Amino acid sequence: MAGWRINLLVLWFGNFLVMAGMTMIVPFLPLYIQEMGLHDPNRLATWAGIIFAGNFVTSFLFQPIWGGLADRYGRKVMLLRSGFGMAVVMTLMGLAQTPWHLFLLRMLNGVISGFVPASVSLMSAGTPKDKMGVAMGTLQSGSVAGSILGPLFGGVLAEWIGFRPIFFITGGLLFAASLLAAFLVKEKFDTAMAKKQQTMSIFSGFKELSTTKEPPALYSVTFVIQFAILSSMPLIPLFVQRLHGGGEMLAFYAGLVGSVTGFSNMIASPLLGRVGDRLGSQRVLAISLIGAALAFIPQAMVHNIWRLFAARFLLGIFMGGLLPSVQTLIRKFTPDGMESRSYSFNSSALALGNMLGPVIGGAVSGWIGIRGLFVMSTVLLLLNAVWVRKSLYRRRQGRAGSSGALS
């Protein structure tokens, strides 16, 4: 088996374990805070939101730093730093005694996080260009699969063994993923050559990447994708409750609607990656943005839970062509030797969208409701498709024309 395929297999499994471990705590996080002695509903909701967001705030700030170090010292080093570091921090969360302890540990986890971005950067540097789309799509499917099954495992284990042991299990999963990568992942990285390159600050690195317009354009695409898709996510269970009318199996239906997008995303990502290798990732990205935008329209009009289920399944299919295509294009337009730094800026854009989408969506929903949020997501994704057309297609055509004139 080719070396890049072995790396892909190991990192797929590693991404699955990392995302499953990180999302196992989501279903019971407010209950865990409640177990610490905080029972006032308003304070409990406030603390849950702050603790959940803490990870994204520090991740947004520190990802470019780790990306610069990865380009200088190697991607595998950063992969192992993040994996083993998060294993320790997650284990310590199981020993937290107050909400403050948990908040500080979540902040620290965001500081040292980066296993998934480092694996993307490592794969992009060692994968043949004609296989980049399928590699990015397959890697994405591992992360999505972990995100789907993690909350399910966490909910079951919380009922079975309690809250605190789950943090120890999560730490063990992160440690296992890192150990697997340490022994099996291979990276061709010329450390001596990398150290000869001029050291850049975060701002200098961004300025260097901005000499070509495509990378910053792709970062903005990533931010809008995450913002549009996550703006309505926290309100989906309440929408399911309204459609279902309460009654039995409400939690089951809410979980089903929440997970079906991930399942179709997991299936579609590798397939759309192959299409991108043949037809071009720009084209797949533009089509997927339009398809995802249109998939939000029936969600704004449904009055039946099964129609919502079908619309969310359709959304997941088009989501499978979004971030993997962006990651493939980032590698295409990034100068050699700056891949990790470029992916780290994209990870910061991702974290910012994850953080602002639910917050602003929750605030705006008071005026326009969740159906209005679906319409807002449609508009944002369509505008994003126009931006992709303007920033990527026209430049590519312009370059092709110049090359023809010179020849």
mmCIF file of C-alpha atoms in Angstrom:
data_model
loop_
_atom_site.group_PDB
_atom_site.id
_atom_site.type_symbol
_atom_site.label_atom_id
_atom_site.label_comp_id
_atom_site.label_asym_id
_atom_site.label_seq_id
_atom_site.Cartn_x
_atom_site.Cartn_y
_atom_site.Cartn_z
ATOM 1 C CA MET A 1 0.000 0.000 0.000
ATOM 2 C CA ALA A 2 1.315 3.469 -0.904
ATOM 3 C CA GLY A 3 2.625 5.526 2.004
ATOM 4 C CA TRP A 4 0.001 8.237 1.621
ATOM 5 C CA ARG A 5 -2.752 5.610 1.783
ATOM 6 C CA ILE A 6 -1.341 4.206 5.034
ATOM 7 C CA ASN A 7 -1.234 7.729 6.472
ATOM 8 C CA LEU A 8 -4.823 8.293 5.337
ATOM 9 C CA LEU A 9 -6.023 5.087 7.003
ATOM 10 C CA VAL A 10 -4.267 5.847 10.299
ATOM 11 C CA LEU A 11 -5.304 9.513 10.357
ATOM 12 C CA TRP A 12 -8.902 8.626 9.455
ATOM 13 C CA PHE A 13 -9.007 6.383 12.515
ATOM 14 C CA GLY A 14 -7.215 9.023 14.583
ATOM 15 C CA ASN A 15 -9.650 11.755 13.535
ATOM 16 C CA PHE A 16 -12.547 9.442 14.337
ATOM 17 C CA LEU A 17 -11.223 8.760 17.853
ATOM 18 C CA VAL A 18 -10.406 12.433 18.495
ATOM 19 C CA MET A 19 -13.803 13.755 17.380
ATOM 20 C CA ALA A 20 -15.676 10.935 19.124
ATOM 21 C CA GLY A 21 -13.764 11.656 22.308
ATOM 22 C CA MET A 22 -14.266 15.422 22.086
ATOM 23 C CA THR A 23 -18.027 15.176 21.417
ATOM 24 C CA MET A 24 -18.780 12.460 23.980
ATOM 25 C CA ILE A 25 -19.093 15.152 26.657
ATOM 26 C CA VAL A 26 -21.616 17.311 24.734
ATOM 27 C CA PRO A 27 -24.851 15.562 25.860
ATOM 28 C CA PHE A 28 -24.141 15.868 29.599
ATOM 29 C CA LEU A 29 -21.995 19.021 29.934
ATOM 30 C CA PRO A 30 -24.745 21.088 31.665
ATOM 31 C CA LEU A 31 -25.559 18.115 33.919
ATOM 32 C CA TYR A 32 -21.891 17.794 34.854
ATOM 33 C CA ILE A 33 -21.851 21.471 35.863
ATOM 34 C CA GLN A 34 -25.035 20.864 37.841
ATOM 35 C CA GLU A 35 -23.311 18.005 39.663
ATOM 36 C CA MET A 36 -20.698 20.517 40.854
ATOM 37 C CA GLY A 37 -23.405 22.247 42.915
ATOM 38 C CA LEU A 38 -24.738 24.874 40.492
ATOM 39 C CA HIS A 39 -28.548 24.589 40.309
ATOM 40 C CA ASP A 40 -29.881 28.066 39.414
ATOM 41 C CA PRO A 41 -31.252 27.671 35.832
ATOM 42 C CA ASN A 42 -30.023 31.055 34.602
ATOM 43 C CA ARG A 43 -26.534 30.683 36.025
ATOM 44 C CA LEU A 44 -26.373 27.098 34.786
ATOM 45 C CA ALA A 45 -27.251 28.134 31.220
ATOM 46 C CA THR A 46 -24.735 30.997 31.340
ATOM 47 C CA TRP A 47 -21.915 28.777 32.590
ATOM 48 C CA ALA A 48 -22.709 26.050 30.046
ATOM 49 C CA GLY A 49 -22.492 28.575 27.192
ATOM 50 C CA ILE A 50 -19.268 30.137 28.484
ATOM 51 C CA ILE A 51 -17.582 26.780 29.057
ATOM 52 C CA PHE A 52 -18.645 25.484 25.641
ATOM 53 C CA ALA A 53 -17.385 28.613 23.852
ATOM 54 C CA GLY A 54 -14.092 28.797 25.770
ATOM 55 C CA ASN A 55 -12.510 26.098 23.631
ATOM 56 C CA PHE A 56 -13.310 27.914 20.368
ATOM 57 C CA VAL A 57 -12.034 31.303 21.575
ATOM 58 C CA THR A 58 -8.522 30.081 22.368
ATOM 59 C CA SER A 59 -8.470 27.753 19.354
ATOM 60 C CA PHE A 60 -9.200 30.742 17.093
ATOM 61 C CA LEU A 61 -6.285 32.665 18.611
ATOM 62 C CA PHE A 62 -3.638 29.936 18.758
ATOM 63 C CA GLN A 63 -4.120 27.906 15.563
ATOM 64 C CA PRO A 64 -1.984 30.287 13.429
ATOM 65 C CA ILE A 65 0.855 29.991 15.963
ATOM 66 C CA TRP A 66 0.879 26.201 15.765
ATOM 67 C CA GLY A 67 0.601 26.364 11.975
ATOM 68 C CA GLY A 68 3.755 28.489 11.746
ATOM 69 C CA LEU A 69 5.637 26.066 14.004
ATOM 70 C CA ALA A 70 4.426 23.103 11.918
ATOM 71 C CA ASP A 71 5.920 24.625 8.770
ATOM 72 C CA ARG A 72 9.199 25.045 10.660
ATOM 73 C CA TYR A 73 9.457 21.810 12.671
ATOM 74 C CA GLY A 74 7.104 19.394 10.920
ATOM 75 C CA ARG A 75 3.390 18.526 10.883
ATOM 76 C CA LYS A 76 3.745 15.216 12.698
ATOM 77 C CA VAL A 77 5.339 16.946 15.698
ATOM 78 C CA MET A 78 2.340 19.287 15.941
ATOM 79 C CA LEU A 79 -0.042 16.358 15.501
ATOM 80 C CA LEU A 80 1.501 14.528 18.468
ATOM 81 C CA ARG A 81 1.766 17.705 20.556
ATOM 82 C CA SER A 82 -1.939 18.300 20.181
ATOM 83 C CA GLY A 83 -3.029 14.681 20.627
ATOM 84 C CA PHE A 84 -1.045 13.888 23.771
ATOM 85 C CA GLY A 85 -1.710 17.359 25.209
ATOM 86 C CA MET A 86 -5.479 17.075 24.782
ATOM 87 C CA ALA A 87 -5.376 13.579 26.305
ATOM 88 C CA VAL A 88 -3.911 15.029 29.511
ATOM 89 C CA VAL A 89 -6.275 18.046 29.624
ATOM 90 C CA MET A 90 -9.369 15.928 28.967
ATOM 91 C CA THR A 91 -8.400 13.563 31.784
ATOM 92 C CA LEU A 92 -7.994 16.535 34.134
ATOM 93 C CA MET A 93 -11.542 17.663 33.272
ATOM 94 C CA GLY A 94 -12.759 14.527 34.994
ATOM 95 C CA LEU A 95 -11.155 15.839 38.200
ATOM 96 C CA ALA A 96 -12.671 19.368 38.001
ATOM 97 C CA GLN A 97 -14.490 20.463 41.152
ATOM 98 C CA THR A 98 -15.961 23.822 40.112
ATOM 99 C CA PRO A 99 -17.229 25.439 36.884
ATOM 100 C CA TRP A 100 -14.136 27.659 36.958
ATOM 101 C CA HIS A 101 -11.878 24.596 36.829
ATOM 102 C CA LEU A 102 -13.795 23.258 33.842
ATOM 103 C CA PHE A 103 -13.779 26.628 32.075
ATOM 104 C CA LEU A 104 -10.001 27.053 32.444
ATOM 105 C CA LEU A 105 -9.379 23.516 31.237
ATOM 106 C CA ARG A 106 -11.614 24.075 28.199
ATOM 107 C CA MET A 107 -9.630 27.233 27.445
ATOM 108 C CA LEU A 108 -6.377 25.270 27.774
ATOM 109 C CA ASN A 109 -7.770 22.553 25.511
ATOM 110 C CA GLY A 110 -8.406 25.178 22.833
ATOM 111 C CA VAL A 111 -4.838 26.451 23.203
ATOM 112 C CA ILE A 112 -3.251 23.060 22.521
ATOM 113 C CA SER A 113 -5.899 21.675 20.133
ATOM 114 C CA GLY A 114 -5.166 21.076 16.473
ATOM 115 C CA PHE A 115 -5.031 17.316 15.832
ATOM 116 C CA VAL A 116 -7.531 17.478 12.961
ATOM 117 C CA PRO A 117 -5.978 20.552 11.217
ATOM 118 C CA ALA A 118 -2.498 19.026 11.598
ATOM 119 C CA SER A 119 -3.689 15.768 10.045
ATOM 120 C CA VAL A 120 -5.209 17.708 7.123
ATOM 121 C CA SER A 121 -1.944 19.590 6.602
ATOM 122 C CA LEU A 122 0.124 16.407 6.836
ATOM 123 C CA MET A 123 -2.085 14.586 4.332
ATOM 124 C CA SER A 124 -2.081 17.519 1.907
ATOM 125 C CA ALA A 125 1.725 17.659 1.907
ATOM 126 C CA GLY A 126 2.186 13.942 1.192
ATOM 127 C CA THR A 127 -0.718 13.115 -1.144
ATOM 128 C CA PRO A 128 -0.403 13.110 -4.958
ATOM 129 C CA LYS A 129 -2.223 16.109 -6.413
ATOM 130 C CA ASP A 130 -4.545 13.961 -8.505
ATOM 131 C CA LYS A 131 -5.697 12.154 -5.334
ATOM 132 C CA MET A 132 -6.071 15.235 -3.130
ATOM 133 C CA GLY A 133 -9.856 15.454 -3.362
ATOM 134 C CA VAL A 134 -10.544 11.868 -2.354
ATOM 135 C CA ALA A 135 -7.957 12.096 0.453
ATOM 136 C CA MET A 136 -9.526 15.249 1.919
ATOM 137 C CA GLY A 137 -13.036 13.841 1.548
ATOM 138 C CA THR A 138 -12.125 10.548 3.211
ATOM 139 C CA LEU A 139 -10.348 12.329 6.064
ATOM 140 C CA GLN A 140 -13.411 14.529 6.565
ATOM 141 C CA SER A 141 -15.630 11.445 6.776
ATOM 142 C CA GLY A 142 -13.586 10.192 9.754
ATOM 143 C CA SER A 143 -14.118 13.439 11.650
ATOM 144 C CA VAL A 144 -17.827 13.463 10.822
ATOM 145 C CA ALA A 145 -18.272 9.817 11.857
ATOM 146 C CA GLY A 146 -16.669 10.584 15.229
ATOM 147 C CA SER A 147 -18.865 13.655 15.669
ATOM 148 C CA ILE A 148 -21.983 11.568 15.005
ATOM 149 C CA LEU A 149 -21.200 8.615 17.239
ATOM 150 C CA GLY A 150 -19.457 10.547 20.032
ATOM 151 C CA PRO A 151 -22.616 12.090 21.561
ATOM 152 C CA LEU A 152 -24.401 8.748 21.242
ATOM 153 C CA PHE A 153 -21.628 6.919 23.098
ATOM 154 C CA GLY A 154 -21.424 9.744 25.649
ATOM 155 C CA GLY A 155 -25.147 9.626 26.402
ATOM 156 C CA VAL A 156 -25.126 5.846 26.849
ATOM 157 C CA LEU A 157 -21.997 5.854 29.015
ATOM 158 C CA ALA A 158 -23.321 8.707 31.180
ATOM 159 C CA GLU A 159 -26.299 6.546 32.116
ATOM 160 C CA TRP A 160 -24.095 3.517 32.679
ATOM 161 C CA ILE A 161 -20.972 4.747 34.520
ATOM 162 C CA GLY A 162 -21.612 8.430 35.345
ATOM 163 C CA PHE A 163 -20.040 11.648 34.109
ATOM 164 C CA ARG A 164 -16.476 11.754 35.436
ATOM 165 C CA PRO A 165 -15.285 8.363 34.090
ATOM 166 C CA ILE A 166 -16.214 9.500 30.567
ATOM 167 C CA PHE A 167 -13.496 12.161 30.696
ATOM 168 C CA PHE A 168 -10.969 9.470 31.587
ATOM 169 C CA ILE A 169 -12.210 7.314 28.691
ATOM 170 C CA THR A 170 -11.995 10.313 26.368
ATOM 171 C CA GLY A 171 -8.432 11.001 27.503
ATOM 172 C CA GLY A 172 -7.608 7.367 26.783
ATOM 173 C CA LEU A 173 -9.079 7.585 23.274
ATOM 174 C CA LEU A 174 -7.050 10.710 22.520
ATOM 175 C CA PHE A 175 -3.915 9.032 23.846
ATOM 176 C CA ALA A 176 -4.582 5.937 21.713
ATOM 177 C CA ALA A 177 -5.084 8.043 18.566
ATOM 178 C CA SER A 178 -1.817 9.902 19.223
ATOM 179 C CA LEU A 179 0.095 6.689 19.920
ATOM 180 C CA LEU A 180 -1.219 5.181 16.701
ATOM 181 C CA ALA A 181 -0.050 8.230 14.745
ATOM 182 C CA ALA A 182 3.352 8.222 16.460
ATOM 183 C CA PHE A 183 4.155 4.683 15.302
ATOM 184 C CA LEU A 184 2.441 4.441 11.911
ATOM 185 C CA VAL A 185 2.255 7.900 10.302
ATOM 186 C CA LYS A 186 5.262 8.777 8.138
ATOM 187 C CA GLU A 187 6.199 12.287 7.071
ATOM 188 C CA LYS A 188 8.827 13.462 4.624
ATOM 189 C CA PHE A 189 9.935 16.767 6.096
ATOM 190 C CA ASP A 190 13.274 18.492 5.575
ATOM 191 C CA THR A 191 13.795 20.162 8.952
ATOM 192 C CA ALA A 192 17.158 21.664 7.968
ATOM 193 C CA MET A 193 15.667 23.316 4.887
ATOM 194 C CA ALA A 194 12.641 24.575 6.839
ATOM 195 C CA LYS A 195 14.868 26.178 9.497
ATOM 196 C CA LYS A 196 16.746 28.091 6.796
ATOM 197 C CA GLN A 197 13.556 29.897 5.844
ATOM 198 C CA GLN A 198 12.962 33.303 7.334
ATOM 199 C CA THR A 199 10.949 33.280 10.568
ATOM 200 C CA MET A 200 7.590 35.017 10.138
ATOM 201 C CA SER A 201 5.157 36.468 12.619
ATOM 202 C CA ILE A 202 1.468 35.621 12.334
ATOM 203 C CA PHE A 203 0.757 38.900 10.550
ATOM 204 C CA SER A 204 3.733 38.510 8.228
ATOM 205 C CA GLY A 205 2.603 34.990 7.360
ATOM 206 C CA PHE A 206 -0.916 36.184 6.567
ATOM 207 C CA LYS A 207 0.504 39.029 4.468
ATOM 208 C CA GLU A 208 2.661 36.564 2.545
ATOM 209 C CA LEU A 209 -0.311 34.285 1.894
ATOM 210 C CA SER A 210 -2.354 37.306 0.816
ATOM 211 C CA THR A 211 0.009 38.018 -2.096
ATOM 212 C CA THR A 212 -2.300 35.615 -3.930
ATOM 213 C CA LYS A 213 -5.957 36.370 -3.313
ATOM 214 C CA GLU A 214 -7.243 32.794 -3.224
ATOM 215 C CA PRO A 215 -6.227 31.688 0.318
ATOM 216 C CA PRO A 216 -7.899 34.635 2.133
ATOM 217 C CA ALA A 217 -10.950 34.162 -0.091
ATOM 218 C CA LEU A 218 -11.113 30.509 0.948
ATOM 219 C CA TYR A 219 -10.829 31.427 4.651
ATOM 220 C CA SER A 220 -13.860 33.682 4.275
ATOM 221 C CA VAL A 221 -15.701 30.861 2.478
ATOM 222 C CA THR A 222 -15.008 28.549 5.426
ATOM 223 C CA PHE A 223 -16.248 31.116 7.941
ATOM 224 C CA VAL A 224 -19.526 31.718 6.091
ATOM 225 C CA ILE A 225 -20.106 27.965 5.650
ATOM 226 C CA GLN A 226 -19.775 27.315 9.380
ATOM 227 C CA PHE A 227 -21.721 30.420 10.368
ATOM 228 C CA ALA A 228 -24.633 29.625 8.033
ATOM 229 C CA ILE A 229 -24.887 25.944 8.959
ATOM 230 C CA LEU A 230 -24.427 26.314 12.730
ATOM 231 C CA SER A 231 -26.619 29.401 13.215
ATOM 232 C CA SER A 232 -29.742 27.250 13.523
ATOM 233 C CA MET A 233 -28.143 24.112 14.982
ATOM 234 C CA PRO A 234 -28.855 24.738 18.716
ATOM 235 C CA LEU A 235 -32.540 25.401 17.939
ATOM 236 C CA ILE A 236 -33.138 22.198 15.954
ATOM 237 C CA PRO A 237 -34.324 20.200 19.033
ATOM 238 C CA LEU A 238 -36.911 22.895 19.829
ATOM 239 C CA PHE A 239 -38.050 22.888 16.199
ATOM 240 C CA VAL A 240 -38.425 19.101 16.349
ATOM 241 C CA GLN A 241 -40.479 19.513 19.529
ATOM 242 C CA ARG A 242 -42.786 21.960 17.754
ATOM 243 C CA LEU A 243 -43.237 19.652 14.752
ATOM 244 C CA HIS A 244 -43.635 16.508 16.837
ATOM 245 C CA GLY A 245 -45.951 18.182 19.358
ATOM 246 C CA GLY A 246 -44.221 16.747 22.413
ATOM 247 C CA GLY A 247 -45.234 13.263 23.431
ATOM 248 C CA GLU A 248 -43.194 10.095 23.426
ATOM 249 C CA MET A 249 -39.769 9.555 21.834
ATOM 250 C CA LEU A 250 -39.114 13.289 21.472
ATOM 251 C CA ALA A 251 -35.434 12.884 22.421
ATOM 252 C CA PHE A 252 -35.071 10.050 19.911
ATOM 253 C CA TYR A 253 -36.494 12.117 17.041
ATOM 254 C CA ALA A 254 -34.371 15.131 17.986
ATOM 255 C CA GLY A 255 -31.262 12.953 17.987
ATOM 256 C CA LEU A 256 -32.261 11.355 14.687
ATOM 257 C CA VAL A 257 -32.705 14.698 12.956
ATOM 258 C CA GLY A 258 -29.435 15.904 14.432
ATOM 259 C CA SER A 259 -27.425 12.885 13.286
ATOM 260 C CA VAL A 260 -28.872 12.265 9.821
ATOM 261 C CA THR A 261 -26.946 15.230 8.390
ATOM 262 C CA GLY A 262 -23.721 13.737 9.652
ATOM 263 C CA PHE A 263 -24.476 10.320 8.186
ATOM 264 C CA SER A 264 -25.153 11.649 4.683
ATOM 265 C CA ASN A 265 -22.116 13.947 4.996
ATOM 266 C CA MET A 266 -19.916 10.979 5.913
ATOM 267 C CA ILE A 267 -21.123 8.998 2.895
ATOM 268 C CA ALA A 268 -20.908 11.879 0.400
ATOM 269 C CA SER A 269 -17.496 13.349 1.364
ATOM 270 C CA PRO A 270 -15.267 10.673 -0.254
ATOM 271 C CA LEU A 271 -17.545 10.434 -3.310
ATOM 272 C CA LEU A 272 -17.551 14.186 -3.931
ATOM 273 C CA GLY A 273 -13.797 14.197 -3.324
ATOM 274 C CA ARG A 274 -13.375 11.788 -6.246
ATOM 275 C CA VAL A 275 -15.603 14.011 -8.387
ATOM 276 C CA GLY A 276 -13.458 16.997 -7.420
ATOM 277 C CA ASP A 277 -10.290 15.191 -8.545
ATOM 278 C CA ARG A 278 -11.879 14.698 -11.984
ATOM 279 C CA LEU A 279 -13.889 17.871 -12.542
ATOM 280 C CA GLY A 280 -12.112 20.373 -10.301
ATOM 281 C CA SER A 281 -12.673 21.264 -6.654
ATOM 282 C CA GLN A 282 -13.817 24.798 -7.555
ATOM 283 C CA ARG A 283 -16.753 23.344 -9.435
ATOM 284 C CA VAL A 284 -17.668 20.897 -6.660
ATOM 285 C CA LEU A 285 -17.458 23.675 -4.063
ATOM 286 C CA ALA A 286 -19.730 26.012 -6.043
ATOM 287 C CA ILE A 287 -22.298 23.287 -6.763
ATOM 288 C CA SER A 288 -22.257 22.122 -3.138
ATOM 289 C CA LEU A 289 -22.802 25.674 -1.867
ATOM 290 C CA ILE A 290 -25.816 26.114 -4.148
ATOM 291 C CA GLY A 291 -27.171 22.676 -3.220
ATOM 292 C CA ALA A 292 -26.762 23.302 0.518
ATOM 293 C CA ALA A 293 -28.472 26.695 0.150
ATOM 294 C CA LEU A 294 -31.430 25.136 -1.641
ATOM 295 C CA ALA A 295 -31.628 22.335 0.955
ATOM 296 C CA PHE A 296 -32.396 24.945 3.636
ATOM 297 C CA ILE A 297 -35.519 26.164 1.760
ATOM 298 C CA PRO A 298 -37.710 23.079 2.448
ATOM 299 C CA GLN A 299 -36.592 23.191 6.100
ATOM 300 C CA ALA A 300 -38.175 26.631 6.341
ATOM 301 C CA MET A 301 -41.479 25.265 5.021
ATOM 302 C CA VAL A 302 -41.834 21.795 6.586
ATOM 303 C CA HIS A 303 -44.702 20.956 8.929
ATOM 304 C CA ASN A 304 -43.828 17.281 9.300
ATOM 305 C CA ILE A 305 -40.855 15.784 11.114
ATOM 306 C CA TRP A 306 -40.132 13.265 8.345
ATOM 307 C CA ARG A 307 -39.902 16.012 5.734
ATOM 308 C CA LEU A 308 -37.439 17.791 7.999
ATOM 309 C CA PHE A 309 -35.532 14.516 8.259
ATOM 310 C CA ALA A 310 -35.366 14.235 4.433
ATOM 311 C CA ALA A 311 -34.290 17.876 4.019
ATOM 312 C CA ARG A 312 -31.516 17.482 6.615
ATOM 313 C CA PHE A 313 -30.302 14.310 4.878
ATOM 314 C CA LEU A 314 -30.115 16.251 1.588
ATOM 315 C CA LEU A 315 -28.222 19.063 3.325
ATOM 316 C CA GLY A 316 -25.632 16.576 4.603
ATOM 317 C CA ILE A 317 -24.950 15.306 1.080
ATOM 318 C CA PHE A 318 -24.021 18.778 -0.161
ATOM 319 C CA MET A 319 -22.094 19.534 3.030
ATOM 320 C CA GLY A 320 -19.848 16.617 2.057
ATOM 321 C CA GLY A 321 -18.484 18.735 -0.795
ATOM 322 C CA LEU A 322 -17.854 21.941 1.171
ATOM 323 C CA LEU A 323 -14.926 21.771 3.604
ATOM 324 C CA PRO A 324 -13.017 18.988 1.770
ATOM 325 C CA SER A 325 -13.103 21.088 -1.408
ATOM 326 C CA VAL A 326 -11.890 24.140 0.496
ATOM 327 C CA GLN A 327 -9.032 22.116 1.993
ATOM 328 C CA THR A 328 -8.029 20.795 -1.429
ATOM 329 C CA LEU A 329 -8.055 24.307 -2.901
ATOM 330 C CA ILE A 330 -6.020 25.721 -0.013
ATOM 331 C CA ARG A 331 -3.254 23.245 -0.822
ATOM 332 C CA LYS A 332 -3.484 24.149 -4.496
ATOM 333 C CA PHE A 333 -3.119 27.898 -3.967
ATOM 334 C CA THR A 334 -0.694 27.908 -1.005
ATOM 335 C CA PRO A 335 3.056 28.370 -1.632
ATOM 336 C CA ASP A 336 5.218 25.361 -0.772
ATOM 337 C CA GLY A 337 6.491 25.425 2.797
ATOM 338 C CA MET A 338 3.498 27.384 4.128
ATOM 339 C CA GLU A 339 0.850 24.668 4.023
ATOM 340 C CA SER A 340 0.450 24.267 7.785
ATOM 341 C CA ARG A 341 0.284 28.000 8.373
ATOM 342 C CA SER A 342 -2.368 28.326 5.675
ATOM 343 C CA TYR A 343 -4.471 25.498 7.116
ATOM 344 C CA SER A 344 -4.147 27.027 10.575
ATOM 345 C CA PHE A 345 -5.681 30.302 9.366
ATOM 346 C CA ASN A 346 -8.503 28.272 7.873
ATOM 347 C CA SER A 347 -8.943 26.492 11.228
ATOM 348 C CA SER A 348 -9.219 29.883 12.924
ATOM 349 C CA ALA A 349 -11.927 30.884 10.445
ATOM 350 C CA LEU A 350 -13.668 27.582 11.181
ATOM 351 C CA ALA A 351 -13.517 28.183 14.943
ATOM 352 C CA LEU A 352 -14.824 31.735 14.523
ATOM 353 C CA GLY A 353 -17.796 30.459 12.514
ATOM 354 C CA ASN A 354 -18.438 27.740 15.116
ATOM 355 C CA MET A 355 -18.427 30.363 17.846
ATOM 356 C CA LEU A 356 -20.389 33.226 16.241
ATOM 357 C CA GLY A 357 -22.933 31.173 14.279
ATOM 358 C CA PRO A 358 -24.879 29.758 17.256
ATOM 359 C CA VAL A 359 -24.522 32.961 19.314
ATOM 360 C CA ILE A 360 -25.785 35.341 16.620
ATOM 361 C CA GLY A 361 -28.331 32.809 15.357
ATOM 362 C CA GLY A 362 -29.777 32.464 18.847
ATOM 363 C CA ALA A 363 -30.010 36.236 19.224
ATOM 364 C CA VAL A 364 -31.587 36.816 15.793
ATOM 365 C CA SER A 365 -34.075 33.953 16.207
ATOM 366 C CA GLY A 366 -35.988 36.069 18.710
ATOM 367 C CA TRP A 367 -37.033 38.310 15.800
ATOM 368 C CA ILE A 368 -37.243 35.966 12.807
ATOM 369 C CA GLY A 369 -37.667 32.501 14.357
ATOM 370 C CA ILE A 370 -35.903 29.333 13.262
ATOM 371 C CA ARG A 371 -37.660 29.342 9.878
ATOM 372 C CA GLY A 372 -36.175 32.781 9.287
ATOM 373 C CA LEU A 373 -32.753 31.414 10.208
ATOM 374 C CA PHE A 374 -33.110 28.757 7.516
ATOM 375 C CA VAL A 375 -33.861 31.478 4.957
ATOM 376 C CA MET A 376 -30.890 33.504 6.233
ATOM 377 C CA SER A 377 -28.633 30.449 5.745
ATOM 378 C CA THR A 378 -29.911 30.069 2.177
ATOM 379 C CA VAL A 379 -29.022 33.681 1.381
ATOM 380 C CA LEU A 380 -25.570 33.446 3.000
ATOM 381 C CA LEU A 381 -24.645 30.242 1.169
ATOM 382 C CA LEU A 382 -25.836 31.603 -2.190
ATOM 383 C CA LEU A 383 -23.782 34.756 -1.654
ATOM 384 C CA ASN A 384 -20.868 32.487 -0.753
ATOM 385 C CA ALA A 385 -21.303 30.654 -4.079
ATOM 386 C CA VAL A 386 -21.177 33.997 -5.904
ATOM 387 C CA TRP A 387 -18.021 34.897 -3.965
ATOM 388 C CA VAL A 388 -16.406 31.567 -4.973
ATOM 389 C CA ARG A 389 -17.286 32.258 -8.599
ATOM 390 C CA LYS A 390 -15.825 35.751 -8.423
ATOM 391 C CA SER A 391 -12.663 35.015 -6.410
ATOM 392 C CA LEU A 392 -11.662 31.594 -7.810
ATOM 393 C CA TYR A 393 -13.174 30.985 -11.252
ATOM 394 C CA ARG A 394 -12.400 34.356 -12.819
ATOM 395 C CA ARG A 395 -8.817 34.366 -11.583
ATOM 396 C CA ARG A 396 -8.283 30.885 -12.901
ATOM 397 C CA GLN A 397 -9.727 31.837 -16.298
ATOM 398 C CA GLY A 398 -7.622 35.010 -16.344
ATOM 399 C CA ARG A 399 -4.438 33.055 -15.719
ATOM 400 C CA ALA A 400 -5.337 30.541 -18.393
ATOM 401 C CA GLY A 401 -5.879 33.371 -20.873
ATOM 402 C CA SER A 402 -2.532 34.961 -20.025
ATOM 403 C CA SER A 403 -0.746 31.649 -20.482
ATOM 404 C CA GLY A 404 -2.368 31.218 -23.897
ATOM 405 C CA ALA A 405 -1.335 34.706 -24.987
ATOM 406 C CA LEU A 406 2.287 34.093 -23.948
ATOM 407 C CA SER A 407 2.443 30.808 -25.793
#
